[in-house]
Amino acid sequence: GVYNNYGIDDSNKSQIIIVSQVSAGAPASLKLFGYGPVKQDGIVNNRIDFAAHRSSSSGQTIAKIETVLRGTGTDEDDSADLVFSTAYQTHRIGIPTVTERLRIGMLGQIGIGGENYGAAGQVLKSKGDSSPPEWGDAPSGLPDQSGNSGKVLITDGSNASWSSDTVSYTHLTL
């Protein structure tokens, strides 16, 4: 049952852990507190595992969310990355491998497939259906606009450039 606004309930398998509000307007929260102090960069401090049950197992982890400590763990250096991992298994043989898919770094940077934050000026590019995006250079589009005030953009259908020439239209179809 639920006592003092929290509890473990084995009578309802869809809601095993229950956390409720302490008072109106105060959010219910679940706080994971890792054993510490840990003063080593890169240590997983907290984890939430999501498990699936197969008839031959007691629940294999198929996804997880972790906090990874950054810095030395001193009072001046409490930083962490938030890591999301999922499993993918194609042939249902053995235990699925749980792999890091997304990381939010301590400074707000986004890593795809690990601590892969790309380089300055890069953008995320799609690799198509069922494939993770990857970092790459931005596609070329308009030519540099700097120093081209008063000029017009012309194209031959394949390439674009800035021109000081007067452009006239002899035929306009709407």
XYZ file of C-alpha atoms in Angstrom:
174
model
C 0.000 0.000 0.000
C 0.842 3.676 0.022
C 1.961 5.167 3.313
C 3.387 8.649 3.867
C 2.993 9.433 0.139
C 5.161 6.581 -1.154
C 5.031 2.844 -1.267
C 5.633 -0.444 -2.988
C 2.458 -2.161 -4.053
C 2.615 -5.782 -5.187
C -1.175 -6.072 -5.623
C -1.214 -3.984 -8.819
C 1.557 -5.073 -11.201
C 1.043 -2.034 -13.454
C 1.921 0.356 -10.576
C 4.555 -1.245 -8.399
C 6.236 1.928 -7.154
C 3.946 4.786 -6.203
C 5.016 8.350 -5.438
C 2.305 10.888 -4.696
C 2.202 14.599 -3.955
C 2.985 15.693 -0.418
C 0.662 18.690 -0.706
C -1.423 20.443 -3.354
C 0.751 22.287 -5.836
C 3.930 20.382 -4.895
C 5.083 17.954 -7.601
C 5.583 14.315 -6.801
C 9.207 13.408 -7.324
C 11.370 10.347 -7.261
C 14.928 11.061 -6.173
C 17.771 8.655 -6.832
C 20.701 9.271 -4.543
C 23.896 7.509 -5.549
C 26.310 6.290 -2.914
C 29.120 8.760 -2.513
C 31.090 10.794 -2.405
C 32.513 9.709 -5.738
C 35.453 11.739 -6.949
C 36.073 10.122 -10.296
C 35.026 11.487 -13.681
C 32.874 9.182 -15.822
C 31.339 7.061 -13.052
C 27.676 6.059 -13.450
C 26.027 7.475 -10.348
C 22.343 6.617 -10.848
C 20.468 4.341 -13.223
C 16.906 3.478 -14.120
C 16.681 0.108 -15.887
C 13.719 -0.893 -18.030
C 13.391 -4.660 -18.305
C 11.428 -7.059 -20.467
C 10.404 -10.490 -19.296
C 10.806 -13.504 -21.516
C 9.723 -16.943 -20.449
C 13.349 -17.985 -20.007
C 14.513 -14.954 -18.036
C 13.745 -12.948 -14.945
C 13.796 -9.674 -16.857
C 16.524 -8.510 -19.200
C 17.406 -4.826 -19.397
C 16.181 -3.436 -22.725
C 16.694 0.290 -22.012
C 18.217 2.481 -19.325
C 18.704 6.077 -18.281
C 21.881 6.941 -16.382
C 23.613 9.924 -14.836
C 27.357 9.957 -15.488
C 29.370 12.141 -13.130
C 31.653 14.777 -14.599
C 34.492 16.433 -12.742
C 35.875 15.465 -9.350
C 32.706 15.437 -7.243
C 33.771 18.349 -5.035
C 31.245 20.884 -3.791
C 32.381 23.225 -6.569
C 32.126 20.544 -9.256
C 28.759 18.754 -9.192
C 28.145 18.038 -12.860
C 26.674 15.119 -14.768
C 25.708 13.919 -18.231
C 22.314 12.271 -18.795
C 22.612 9.114 -20.930
C 19.819 7.220 -22.720
C 20.467 3.653 -23.935
C 18.322 1.080 -25.746
C 18.679 -2.529 -26.857
C 18.169 -3.973 -30.290
C 18.178 -7.674 -30.986
C 17.341 -9.069 -34.396
C 17.365 -12.825 -33.910
C 16.129 -13.223 -30.316
C 19.164 -15.316 -29.399
C 21.015 -14.492 -26.201
C 20.833 -11.321 -24.173
C 20.238 -8.062 -26.081
C 23.077 -5.537 -26.012
C 22.102 -2.210 -24.470
C 23.868 0.609 -26.331
C 24.092 4.332 -25.670
C 21.936 6.224 -28.178
C 21.649 9.786 -26.828
C 23.654 11.833 -24.336
C 22.877 15.273 -22.980
C 26.199 16.662 -21.794
C 26.667 18.715 -18.661
C 26.779 21.914 -20.748
C 23.610 21.054 -22.724
C 25.380 19.619 -25.748
C 23.671 16.698 -27.511
C 25.610 13.551 -28.391
C 24.223 10.958 -30.783
C 25.532 7.439 -30.208
C 27.778 8.477 -27.308
C 29.964 11.448 -26.523
C 29.837 12.514 -30.142
C 28.914 16.190 -30.138
C 30.020 17.075 -33.660
C 32.248 20.040 -34.480
C 31.518 23.746 -34.682
C 29.165 24.508 -37.587
C 28.038 20.915 -38.094
C 24.383 19.880 -38.244
C 22.532 16.607 -37.692
C 21.796 14.801 -40.946
C 19.289 12.011 -41.477
C 20.628 8.720 -42.817
C 17.138 7.513 -43.692
C 14.487 5.335 -42.112
C 15.592 3.165 -39.154
C 19.058 4.733 -39.030
C 20.381 7.144 -36.413
C 21.286 10.653 -37.564
C 24.919 11.677 -37.818
C 26.862 14.929 -37.555
C 27.981 16.479 -40.826
C 28.695 19.736 -42.557
C 25.694 21.880 -43.409
C 24.639 21.498 -47.013
C 25.702 24.350 -49.224
C 22.852 26.630 -50.112
C 23.010 30.317 -50.879
C 26.392 31.804 -51.621
C 27.906 33.960 -48.876
C 25.823 37.134 -48.510
C 28.591 39.202 -46.955
C 29.569 42.191 -49.167
C 26.760 41.567 -51.660
C 24.361 44.355 -50.709
C 22.264 45.533 -53.667
C 23.148 42.540 -55.812
C 20.719 39.943 -57.105
C 21.001 36.201 -56.928
C 21.068 34.493 -60.318
C 21.116 30.808 -61.150
C 21.627 28.651 -64.195
C 19.561 25.865 -62.677
C 22.557 24.200 -61.029
C 24.717 26.964 -59.559
C 23.800 30.235 -57.847
C 25.848 33.422 -57.688
C 25.492 37.119 -56.879
C 25.376 39.601 -59.742
C 25.351 43.381 -60.116
C 23.720 43.021 -63.522
C 20.211 44.260 -64.118
C 17.778 41.397 -64.427
C 14.838 41.812 -66.771
C 11.956 39.476 -67.313
C 10.458 39.035 -70.777
C 7.974 36.354 -69.808
C 6.176 35.804 -66.522
C 3.806 32.921 -65.944
C 1.645 32.768 -62.857
